Amino acid sequence: MKRRRFFILAGLSTGLLILPPALYISAPPLRKFAVRLIYKELNYLKLEPNGVEKYVDDFFNSSINNMLVNLKWKTFYYLRVSPTQSTQVYDLIKYYLLSTDFFIYKTDETRMINYLGLYNPYKSPIPNPYSFQIYPPKKESK
Amino acid sequence: MKYDYYDLIVVGTGFASTFFLKKYLEKNKATKRILVLDRGQFFPHAERLKVKQGEPSDFSHMEEPWEDAIINENKAKRWPFTLGFGGCSNCWWGCTPRFMPSDFKMNTLFGVEKDWPLDYDALDAYYYEAEELMSISGPEDTPFPRKGKYPLPPHTFTAVDKILNQTYGNKYISQPSARASRPTKGRNACFAKSTCDVCPVDAKFTVENSQMRIYENEQIELVFGAQVFSLETAGNQIKKVLYVKDGKDFEITGEVIVLGANPIFNSNILLNAGDTNRFTGKGFGEQLGMQVLIYLNNMKNTGGSTWVNANGYMLYDGEHRKDYAACLIETNNAPYYIRLERGKWLNMASFRMLFEDLPLDENFIKPSANKLIPRVSFTKRSDYTMKGIENMKKKLPGILSCLPVEQLKYLDPFPNEGHIIGGTRMGRSASDSVVDKNMIHHQYRNLFILGAGSFTTFSASNPTLTLSALSLYSADHSF
Ligand SMILES: Cc1cc2nc3c(=O)[nH]c(=O)nc-3n(C[C@H](O)[C@H](O)[C@H](O)COP(=O)(O)OP(=O)(O)OC[C@H]3O[C@@H](n4cnc5c(N)ncnc54)[C@H](O)[C@@H]3O)c2cc1C
């Protein structure tokens, strides 16, 4: 809490995306590994391709450059590191999904997934994927 | 300053001061000279929102980081707070359960610490009043005694909440909250944006949107940028309030003085004034919070509200409190806890477990070489709390047996709860405490010290509704 910078929760205490240092990436060619990771992990979904690349750019542009970590991303991809094994990969995929309309359309796998802009609860139309805004209460039958 | 003498001088404009002033103004029909000093400025909600949205704001420089306001000796422990008009009402999350009656009787019931000098029944009417003033949303059936409806209906349950409520009845409820479930006086309905600190739709109660109109009262002179650091005493009376404004020292005389700074600064002011009560500044701390992730099989945790959704009391009251801490469950549906396995994205619930702690002498506030900046020394969690965590880990799987749980993951305790408590505890006499049940200093009888600093014991429940009710109680019984 400020859950703002107060609550240290998944590095998201400000409500804006604060990336863990290990996600810093600078050299654009290396970003393709992050793009590939997203496609690999979400191979069962139809991802709008420009959106994935834009997301990866936005994701990494939101933090500072760090060459060593870039190299780590290549390793993640080639060693087939999965989100359960790495919080960095988990965060990359998680924020991708939160940055799209996937949850807003109730996790419908048949639809094309569109990127809406880097996840920011102050800007996302419906930031909480669990909420009653997406799953309104059923009317009680009388 | 308009005058050189005031009938009432109040320090701070947070919950403690505002609710106290509300009752004081109601009870005092004669015209009074009231001075309110706040160290910060008025930083309006609309401007806070701009900052959050990454837009420029002329007010952004007004935020004084809490880290600069204290010397925090234990860097692993954090004490976040917001300074300025409305205090932490600008950043709180609006969780407002009442305390349980047992919280006031820890010694009689469990042989732990001391009983409060007042009990739940004494505070009951003031709880209702505070709930009305904050337009609390909540359910009809609660684990603490409460009759009738809350001012606003409860927030909706998630699928998980529904099962837990069916299983545990009023021991598992939609959380009473100052986040409006419906549009209400000066506030919109919660939109589940999950950013409650600065609510994008202004659904959460703040002093600014409260419509209590306290600071518009013409008897009140409100001075910003006035940082109180000490008091001048004469025998058993406080004569003057000492403060710094624009880098210069000032003093002002008052008949009745009210400290509503926050537990850290209230203690610092008293200690700088030479208060020799042996409990002043001591027994400081807060509850311990930790998160448990609950991975569910074939069950989506959907349909809830913004982030904090419900409260569970299954580990709160009972004989176990003789040996270990009560735990309040806060059920969360934070957006950041999702799963990535195909089809299981929302098969996740999470509990924030809040454990009470004890007022230990090892944890204290003391003045530093800089009169404005207190030193915060927090070194110890009680065994009572740590045993509470162990017990919770043993009991939780059984408690959750009504749910299709795949796996539980316990995260490390959080570095802070935001619930600063202690330093000016309440009791029967100076031999066991700093203030009496009206929050008047045992020695300086014209000095009130408000807020959660006065709590005799910590409780596992969020403090703000209770400290607001205590302010109403205190002013009602003192004027
Ligand atoms: C992020 C966060 C989330 C929280 N969420 C919840 C929640 O959901 N539920 C809950 O019950 N509690 C919550 N809390 C705790 C809650 O905010 C506090 O219990 C409550 O604000 C205390 O009220 P107060 O009036 O005593 O102090 P504050 O609200 O801190 O107000 C203190 C006032 O005193 C002024 N002041 C301070 N020092 C001086 C000085 N030396 N001279 C002059 N003025 C001074 C400040 O500017 C301010 O106006 C949260 C806290 C934080 C930080």
XYZ file of C-alpha atoms and ligand atoms in Angstrom:
674
model
C 0.000 0.000 0.000
C 1.256 3.114 -1.321
C -0.396 -0.181 -1.752
C 0.897 2.467 -4.221
C 4.507 2.160 -3.288
C 3.609 0.618 0.013
C 2.488 -2.893 -0.723
C 5.166 -4.860 -2.378
C 3.031 -7.128 -4.451
C 4.398 -8.610 -7.618
C 6.389 -5.416 -8.051
C 3.183 -3.558 -8.719
C 2.890 -1.407 -5.717
C 2.385 1.805 -7.655
C -0.354 0.443 -9.806
C 1.911 1.246 -12.708
C 4.170 -1.362 -14.176
C 7.444 -1.538 -12.274
C 9.600 -4.207 -13.758
C 11.839 -6.465 -11.748
C 15.470 -5.612 -12.568
C 15.979 -8.973 -14.258
C 13.577 -7.954 -17.008
C 15.628 -5.044 -18.273
C 16.408 -5.479 -21.905
C 17.908 -3.091 -24.391
C 19.045 -4.516 -27.717
C 15.997 -4.824 -29.970
C 17.184 -8.034 -31.699
C 17.134 -9.813 -28.381
C 13.540 -8.862 -27.757
C 12.524 -11.407 -30.342
C 13.216 -14.103 -27.755
C 10.668 -12.572 -25.470
C 8.213 -12.469 -28.388
C 8.899 -16.122 -29.120
C 8.404 -17.043 -25.493
C 4.960 -15.491 -25.535
C 3.992 -17.383 -28.683
C 5.384 -20.606 -27.283
C 3.582 -20.357 -23.967
C 0.303 -19.231 -25.470
C 0.450 -21.391 -28.608
C -3.191 -22.358 -28.222
C -4.365 -18.709 -28.476
C -4.696 -16.503 -31.553
C -2.445 -13.556 -30.797
C -2.631 -10.452 -32.950
C 1.025 -10.383 -34.110
C 1.666 -6.629 -34.186
C 0.253 -6.433 -30.700
C 2.716 -8.979 -29.304
C 5.680 -7.077 -30.703
C 4.325 -3.760 -29.544
C 3.749 -5.222 -26.082
C 7.301 -6.533 -25.849
C 8.647 -3.146 -26.921
C 6.467 -1.307 -24.412
C 7.304 -3.826 -21.723
C 11.025 -3.435 -22.084
C 11.003 0.269 -22.906
C 9.387 0.853 -19.577
C 12.612 -0.092 -17.842
C 16.305 0.693 -18.173
C 18.859 -1.065 -20.336
C 20.787 -3.990 -19.059
C 22.800 -6.045 -21.489
C 23.458 -8.939 -19.184
C 19.804 -9.512 -18.645
C 19.200 -9.449 -22.394
C 21.427 -12.419 -22.649
C 19.460 -14.102 -19.915
C 16.337 -13.823 -22.065
C 18.026 -15.732 -24.865
C 18.877 -18.400 -22.338
C 15.309 -18.534 -21.057
C 14.117 -19.253 -24.562
C 16.704 -21.862 -25.508
C 16.582 -23.646 -22.183
C 12.795 -23.774 -22.495
C 12.356 -22.018 -19.181
C 8.654 -21.984 -18.336
C 6.626 -19.492 -16.288
C 6.464 -21.926 -13.401
C 10.254 -22.050 -13.280
C 10.933 -18.331 -13.609
C 9.124 -15.356 -12.177
C 10.520 -13.219 -15.005
C 8.896 -15.395 -17.637
C 5.739 -15.568 -15.525
C 5.636 -11.768 -15.372
C 6.246 -11.383 -19.098
C 3.317 -13.646 -19.986
C 1.086 -12.479 -17.155
C 1.393 -8.813 -18.081
C 0.887 -9.677 -21.722
C -2.461 -11.280 -20.921
C -3.439 -8.448 -18.567
C -2.502 -5.958 -21.300
C -4.893 -7.524 -23.814
C -8.633 -7.943 -24.137
C -8.361 -11.646 -23.269
C -9.910 -11.341 -19.806
C -12.406 -8.717 -20.821
C -13.851 -11.274 -23.248
C -14.003 -13.877 -20.486
C -10.924 -15.848 -21.585
C -12.534 -16.855 -24.870
C -9.843 -18.915 -26.616
C -11.516 -18.729 -30.005
C -11.173 -14.960 -30.391
C -8.159 -13.046 -31.692
C -6.331 -11.561 -28.668
C -5.724 -7.812 -29.063
C -3.135 -5.738 -27.254
C -4.709 -2.696 -25.535
C -1.599 -0.981 -24.214
C 0.807 -1.862 -21.434
C -1.181 -2.909 -18.378
C -1.926 -0.011 -16.091
C -4.952 -0.306 -13.825
C -5.556 3.436 -14.133
C -5.817 3.133 -17.908
C -7.141 -0.353 -18.565
C -10.902 -0.314 -19.239
C -11.459 -3.258 -16.866
C -8.263 -3.940 -14.949
C -9.432 -6.709 -12.648
C -9.923 -9.960 -14.594
C -11.883 -11.499 -11.716
C -14.311 -8.698 -11.073
C -18.052 -8.321 -11.247
C -17.511 -5.924 -14.159
C -16.785 -8.979 -16.292
C -18.779 -11.535 -14.297
C -21.817 -9.632 -12.998
C -23.938 -11.291 -10.329
C -26.703 -13.480 -11.698
C -30.191 -12.130 -11.014
C -31.827 -14.189 -8.271
C -34.799 -16.093 -9.730
C -37.953 -15.301 -7.775
C -2.573 33.174 13.170
C -5.716 35.149 13.860
C -5.372 34.946 17.655
C -2.675 34.333 20.209
C -4.898 32.064 22.273
C -7.215 29.257 21.179
C -9.867 27.243 23.009
C -8.844 24.148 21.115
C -5.709 23.341 19.153
C -5.824 20.208 17.027
C -2.793 18.672 15.349
C -3.460 16.831 12.077
C -6.439 16.441 9.761
C -6.634 12.636 9.421
C -9.397 10.366 10.700
C -8.548 10.835 14.374
C -8.728 14.637 14.312
C -11.636 14.881 11.883
C -13.974 12.563 13.790
C -13.029 14.217 17.065
C -13.795 17.670 15.632
C -17.077 16.415 14.214
C -18.346 15.521 17.680
C -16.727 18.490 19.382
C -18.451 20.941 17.012
C -21.760 19.156 17.486
C -21.533 19.400 21.261
C -20.169 22.922 21.603
C -22.844 25.419 20.817
C -20.856 28.464 21.950
C -18.454 30.069 19.499
C -14.957 28.733 19.994
C -11.551 29.610 18.678
C -10.248 26.451 17.103
C -6.851 26.143 15.485
C -5.932 23.128 13.357
C -2.271 22.675 12.444
C -1.231 20.289 9.700
C 2.359 19.793 8.607
C 1.325 19.057 5.023
C -0.798 20.744 2.379
C -4.076 20.116 0.602
C -3.316 17.797 -2.321
C -6.712 17.227 -3.949
C -7.892 13.834 -5.123
C -8.178 15.020 -8.739
C -4.516 15.993 -8.696
C -3.438 12.734 -7.033
C -5.264 10.928 -9.800
C -3.410 12.897 -12.473
C -0.110 11.841 -10.939
C -1.230 8.209 -10.940
C -2.262 8.477 -14.553
C 1.141 9.838 -15.466
C -0.143 13.340 -16.175
C 1.543 16.508 -14.927
C 0.203 18.060 -11.744
C 1.192 21.298 -10.061
C 0.656 19.530 -6.751
C 3.025 16.592 -7.186
C 5.789 18.241 -5.153
C 3.447 18.278 -2.146
C 3.857 14.590 -1.434
C 6.305 14.250 1.447
C 7.805 10.741 1.340
C 7.319 8.933 4.633
C 10.904 7.680 4.435
C 12.153 11.265 4.842
C 9.894 11.988 7.811
C 11.336 9.371 10.182
C 14.599 7.593 10.901
C 13.661 3.988 10.344
C 16.243 1.852 12.125
C 15.076 -1.444 10.678
C 15.070 -1.046 6.910
C 13.395 -4.421 6.393
C 10.336 -3.035 8.143
C 8.390 -0.240 6.502
C 6.016 2.344 7.978
C 4.211 3.965 5.068
C 1.879 6.886 5.722
C 0.633 9.918 3.839
C 1.003 13.399 5.257
C -1.089 16.460 4.537
C -4.792 17.250 4.526
C -6.816 14.112 5.250
C -3.705 12.128 6.242
C -3.845 8.479 5.261
C -7.476 8.732 4.179
C -5.778 9.662 0.878
C -4.087 6.285 0.608
C -5.976 3.825 2.804
C -7.891 0.949 1.275
C -11.144 1.423 3.123
C -11.305 -1.935 4.930
C -13.525 -1.287 7.929
C -14.430 -4.322 10.028
C -15.241 -3.569 13.663
C -13.081 -5.090 16.354
C -14.447 -8.199 18.052
C -15.710 -7.756 21.636
C -12.896 -10.049 22.799
C -10.282 -7.631 21.429
C -11.080 -5.318 24.324
C -10.762 -8.024 26.966
C -7.566 -9.847 26.163
C -6.576 -10.213 29.795
C -9.904 -11.365 31.221
C -10.551 -13.845 28.421
C -7.088 -15.051 27.513
C -4.684 -13.841 30.206
C -2.808 -11.821 27.571
C -1.633 -8.227 28.092
C -4.248 -5.818 29.527
C -7.958 -5.226 29.035
C -8.919 -1.923 27.490
C -10.488 0.541 29.929
C -13.603 0.514 27.757
C -15.393 -2.339 26.045
C -17.206 -3.088 22.808
C -20.584 -2.076 24.192
C -19.262 1.342 25.212
C -18.085 1.908 21.647
C -21.076 0.360 19.887
C -23.045 3.590 19.305
C -19.910 5.312 18.006
C -19.207 2.453 15.640
C -22.665 3.007 14.132
C -22.016 6.708 13.872
C -18.627 6.268 12.217
C -20.119 3.700 9.812
C -22.842 6.162 8.919
C -20.369 9.003 8.386
C -18.237 6.821 6.107
C -21.280 5.223 4.366
C -19.905 1.753 4.939
C -20.969 -1.085 2.641
C -21.466 -4.342 4.483
C -23.592 -7.411 5.144
C -26.414 -7.773 7.640
C -25.015 -10.744 9.497
C -21.611 -10.114 11.087
C -19.437 -12.012 13.594
C -19.330 -8.936 15.847
C -22.616 -7.843 17.447
C -24.324 -5.406 15.121
C -28.004 -4.847 14.441
C -29.561 -3.915 11.125
C -28.189 -2.980 7.776
C -25.012 -1.096 7.006
C -25.601 2.233 5.259
C -24.838 0.567 1.901
C -25.372 -3.029 0.733
C -22.398 -5.410 0.716
C -20.071 -5.891 -2.235
C -20.695 -9.005 -4.296
C -19.173 -12.338 -3.409
C -16.859 -14.338 -5.642
C -17.615 -17.991 -6.333
C -15.110 -18.911 -3.610
C -16.654 -16.476 -1.131
C -20.076 -18.012 -1.694
C -18.891 -21.487 -0.716
C -16.996 -20.218 2.309
C -20.003 -18.185 3.427
C -22.291 -21.206 3.026
C -19.841 -23.263 5.086
C -18.985 -20.769 7.816
C -22.021 -18.471 7.989
C -21.272 -15.150 9.625
C -17.675 -16.174 10.222
C -17.146 -15.491 6.533
C -18.639 -12.232 5.289
C -18.424 -9.677 2.534
C -15.919 -7.229 3.963
C -17.438 -4.140 5.585
C -15.767 -1.393 3.618
C -15.594 2.341 3.015
C -15.501 1.608 -0.726
C -19.051 2.460 -1.759
C -20.978 -0.434 -3.292
C -23.525 2.083 -4.611
C -23.215 5.776 -5.435
C -23.523 7.724 -2.200
C -22.977 11.197 -0.748
C -20.127 12.688 -2.756
C -18.843 9.321 -3.943
C -19.340 7.008 -6.900
C -19.813 3.259 -6.722
C -16.671 1.118 -6.717
C -15.656 0.158 -10.254
C -13.265 -2.638 -9.195
C -10.231 -0.812 -10.561
C -8.024 -2.467 -7.930
C -6.182 0.775 -7.174
C -7.873 1.752 -3.944
C -5.110 3.982 -2.607
C -6.122 6.696 -5.080
C -9.531 5.502 -6.217
C -10.051 6.452 -9.882
C -13.787 6.923 -9.376
C -13.572 8.406 -5.866
C -15.632 5.578 -4.359
C -13.573 5.330 -1.191
C -14.191 7.527 1.849
C -11.602 10.238 2.309
C -11.652 13.301 4.532
C -11.778 15.350 1.340
C -14.909 13.676 -0.083
C -16.532 13.022 3.297
C -19.024 15.891 3.118
C -18.536 16.303 6.863
C -17.648 19.953 6.155
C -15.578 20.166 9.332
C -12.834 22.395 8.023
C -15.303 24.778 6.410
C -16.707 25.604 9.846
C -16.023 29.264 10.491
C -14.813 28.622 14.040
C -11.869 26.690 12.618
C -8.646 28.237 11.437
C -6.700 25.661 9.434
C -2.992 26.267 8.962
C -0.981 24.133 6.550
C 2.766 23.620 6.628
C 2.828 23.827 10.435
C 4.829 20.927 11.844
C 4.281 20.429 15.548
C 7.291 19.055 17.399
C 6.707 19.696 21.095
C 4.479 21.098 23.840
C 5.226 23.496 26.629
C 4.072 22.226 29.987
C 3.344 24.035 33.225
C 2.811 21.569 36.059
C 0.197 19.128 34.893
C -1.111 21.344 32.104
C -0.088 21.856 28.518
C 0.236 25.549 27.850
C 1.630 25.864 24.369
C 2.065 23.988 21.158
C 5.457 24.393 19.500
C 5.757 24.089 15.751
C 7.901 24.920 12.760
C 6.520 26.767 9.761
C 8.555 27.946 6.783
C 11.711 26.985 8.633
C 10.951 29.134 11.701
C 9.917 28.091 15.204
C 6.567 29.297 16.565
C 4.473 28.689 19.652
C 0.784 29.112 20.283
C -1.232 28.960 23.483
C -4.303 26.785 23.867
C -6.724 25.641 26.530
C -7.272 22.150 25.206
C -4.729 20.414 22.990
C -5.472 17.444 20.737
C -2.732 15.395 19.093
C -3.988 13.572 15.994
C -0.674 13.369 14.169
C -0.140 9.603 13.943
C 1.285 7.204 16.513
C 4.886 7.944 15.510
C 4.622 11.738 15.627
C 2.288 11.830 18.625
C 4.925 9.933 20.612
C 7.712 12.164 19.326
C 5.847 15.329 20.318
C 5.206 13.961 23.820
C 8.778 12.801 24.313
C 10.158 16.110 23.065
C 7.877 17.793 25.619
C 9.531 15.803 28.390
C 6.699 13.380 29.096
C 8.081 10.925 31.649
C 5.318 8.349 31.472
C 7.181 5.067 31.172
C 4.935 3.803 28.356
C 5.204 6.808 26.054
C 6.649 5.725 22.714
C 6.704 2.074 23.799
C 4.766 -0.937 22.610
C 4.710 0.424 19.098
C 4.101 -1.799 16.071
C 1.465 -3.169 13.774
C -0.206 -6.379 12.728
C 1.697 -8.891 10.643
C 0.305 -9.673 7.210
C 1.178 -12.488 4.844
C -0.372 -13.820 1.672
C -1.480 -17.354 0.908
C -2.164 -18.261 -2.707
C -4.908 -20.827 -3.146
C -4.705 -22.731 -6.432
C -8.113 -24.132 -7.315
C -9.032 -27.074 -9.452
C -11.855 -26.469 -11.900
C -13.123 -23.385 -10.176
C -12.906 -19.746 -11.219
C -12.780 -17.185 -8.434
C -14.833 -14.633 -10.349
C -17.578 -12.136 -9.568
C -15.981 -10.178 -6.741
C -15.179 -6.533 -6.236
C -11.978 -4.613 -6.357
C -9.130 -6.328 -4.498
C -10.137 -7.029 -0.918
C -13.430 -8.821 -1.047
C -14.302 -10.674 2.129
C -13.266 -11.356 5.707
C -12.939 -14.745 7.365
C -13.051 -15.149 11.130
C -12.376 -18.887 11.277
C -8.969 -18.338 12.915
C -9.877 -15.250 14.911
C -11.539 -15.921 18.235
C -11.297 -18.812 20.624
C -9.304 -20.436 23.393
C -6.254 -20.456 21.116
C -5.780 -16.763 21.889
C -4.425 -17.796 25.264
C -1.420 -19.140 23.375
C -1.259 -17.518 19.992
C -2.492 -14.658 17.905
C -5.893 -14.163 16.323
C -5.829 -14.106 12.549
C -8.245 -12.172 10.375
C -8.545 -13.484 6.829
C -8.843 -10.845 4.110
C -9.841 -12.484 0.870
C -8.227 -10.894 -2.160
C -8.912 -11.163 -5.843
C -6.004 -9.040 -6.945
C -5.419 -8.893 -10.699
C -1.748 -9.735 -10.214
C -2.417 -13.255 -9.001
C -3.500 -15.055 -12.131
C -2.403 -18.428 -13.410
C -0.937 -19.142 -16.814
C -1.880 -22.780 -17.306
C -4.395 -23.178 -20.083
C -7.962 -22.910 -18.829
C -6.868 -22.183 -15.252
C -6.136 -18.467 -15.549
C -8.652 -17.440 -12.903
C -8.594 -20.610 -10.777
C -6.918 -18.765 -7.971
C -7.965 -17.195 -4.691
C -5.664 -15.529 -2.242
C -5.903 -14.735 1.426
C -4.088 -11.988 3.179
C -3.719 -13.274 6.741
C -3.606 -10.511 9.362
C -2.173 -11.519 12.743
C -2.454 -9.465 15.875
C 0.786 -8.605 17.650
C 1.551 -7.517 21.205
C 2.786 -4.131 22.442
C 6.401 -5.074 23.197
C 8.798 -2.743 25.020
C 11.493 -3.667 22.495
C 9.639 -1.743 19.788
C 9.612 1.980 20.392
C 9.682 5.544 19.099
C 12.274 7.932 20.429
C 13.323 11.444 19.525
C 16.423 11.992 17.421
C 18.882 14.878 17.302
C 16.454 16.497 14.872
C 13.364 17.483 16.868
C 11.180 17.026 13.770
C 12.293 13.527 12.913
C 11.544 10.645 15.265
C 13.569 7.472 15.390
C 11.570 4.276 14.897
C 13.086 1.194 16.456
C 11.219 -1.995 15.604
C 13.173 -5.135 16.269
C 10.824 -7.845 17.379
C 7.678 -9.751 16.508
C 6.110 -11.499 19.477
C 6.256 -15.293 19.816
C 2.497 -15.001 20.195
C 2.257 -13.770 16.592
C 4.775 -16.238 15.215
C 2.903 -19.134 16.854
C -0.256 -17.787 15.246
C 1.359 -18.223 11.829
C 2.333 -21.820 12.593
C -1.173 -22.597 13.771
C -2.660 -21.025 10.665
C -0.520 -23.236 8.433
C -1.747 -26.315 10.305
C -5.405 -25.330 10.232
C -5.846 -23.734 6.823
C -5.988 -26.922 4.696
C -8.858 -28.193 6.886
C -10.654 -24.843 6.745
C -10.443 -24.903 2.959
C -11.575 -28.521 2.593
C -14.907 -27.212 1.254
C -13.033 -25.921 -1.808
C -11.319 -27.838 -4.622
C -7.811 -26.814 -3.529
C -4.921 -27.994 -5.698
C -2.165 -26.321 -3.811
C -1.461 -23.658 -1.170
C 1.519 -21.359 -1.486
C 2.578 -19.271 1.523
C 4.389 -16.055 0.645
C 6.755 -14.227 2.983
C 5.260 -11.710 5.410
C 4.792 -8.220 3.992
C 7.170 -5.519 5.218
C 4.203 -3.418 6.317
C 0.472 -3.365 6.843
C 0.039 0.391 6.971
C -1.622 -0.078 10.379
C 0.587 1.899 12.739
C -0.408 1.199 16.356
C 0.809 1.959 19.871
C 3.107 4.361 21.646
C 0.425 6.032 23.764
C -1.571 3.064 25.014
C -4.828 3.424 26.886
C -5.436 2.109 30.401
C -6.667 2.778 33.895
C -3.772 4.787 35.314
C -0.266 5.998 34.615
C 0.997 2.753 36.130
C -0.202 0.809 33.091
C -0.687 3.328 30.288
C -0.371 6.844 28.849
C -3.998 7.884 28.288
C -7.355 7.113 29.885
C -10.427 5.804 28.119
C -11.235 9.277 26.778
C -7.707 9.408 25.380
C -6.742 12.141 27.830
C -3.176 11.969 29.118
C -3.125 10.642 32.704
C -0.932 13.520 33.825
C -1.731 16.397 31.450
C -5.475 16.624 31.773
C -5.963 19.139 28.969
C -4.184 16.938 26.428
C -5.909 14.391 24.165
C -3.815 11.890 22.219
C -5.944 10.313 19.543
C -5.533 7.525 17.023
C -4.372 3.919 17.030
C -1.467 4.894 19.263
C -3.973 4.564 22.084
C -4.880 0.917 21.434
C -4.238 -1.167 24.545
C -3.825 -4.279 22.409
C -3.556 -4.505 18.631
C -6.459 -6.745 17.510
C -6.232 -8.558 14.171
C -8.728 -6.167 12.567
C -7.960 -3.049 10.546
C -7.690 -0.124 12.972
C -9.304 2.889 11.343
C -12.997 2.373 11.976
C -12.194 1.732 15.627
C -9.921 4.749 16.027
C -12.554 6.941 14.364
C -15.229 5.604 16.747
C -12.853 6.267 19.659
C -12.463 9.903 18.568
C -16.255 10.317 18.553
C -16.469 8.613 21.948
C -13.744 10.771 23.421
C -15.230 14.097 22.309
C -18.713 12.997 23.337
C -17.595 12.080 26.850
C -15.302 15.052 27.367
C -17.310 18.110 26.309
C -1.567 2.302 2.212
C -2.390 2.220 3.435
C -3.575 1.510 3.415
C -4.359 1.437 4.555
N -5.541 0.759 4.506
C -6.293 0.672 5.612
C -7.526 -0.016 5.589
O -7.955 -0.530 4.559
N -8.246 -0.086 6.742
C -7.814 0.484 7.900
O -8.501 0.356 8.915
N -6.654 1.174 7.934
C -5.892 1.278 6.831
N -4.723 1.987 6.865
C -4.354 2.669 8.117
C -5.055 4.022 8.222
O -4.725 4.818 7.133
C -4.661 4.684 9.531
O -5.065 3.838 10.593
C -5.355 6.030 9.719
O -5.109 6.879 8.647
C -4.891 6.689 10.996
O -5.598 7.901 11.155
P -4.968 9.117 11.951
O -5.886 10.258 11.812
O -4.566 8.666 13.298
O -3.577 9.424 11.196
P -3.318 9.906 9.714
O -4.408 9.520 8.823
O -1.940 9.429 9.405
O -3.310 11.496 9.807
C -2.295 12.178 10.502
C -2.425 13.659 10.241
O -1.502 14.365 11.065
C -0.696 15.239 10.283
N 0.613 15.329 10.960
C 1.504 14.327 11.151
N 2.532 14.773 11.874
C 2.290 16.076 12.155
C 2.994 17.081 12.872
N 4.152 16.817 13.480
N 2.453 18.317 12.934
C 1.275 18.598 12.308
N 0.574 17.688 11.637
C 1.066 16.430 11.564
C -0.666 14.595 8.921
O -0.338 15.509 7.906
C -2.102 14.084 8.824
O -2.976 15.106 8.465
C -3.931 2.083 5.743
C -2.735 2.791 5.750
C -1.962 2.865 4.616
C -0.689 3.622 4.660
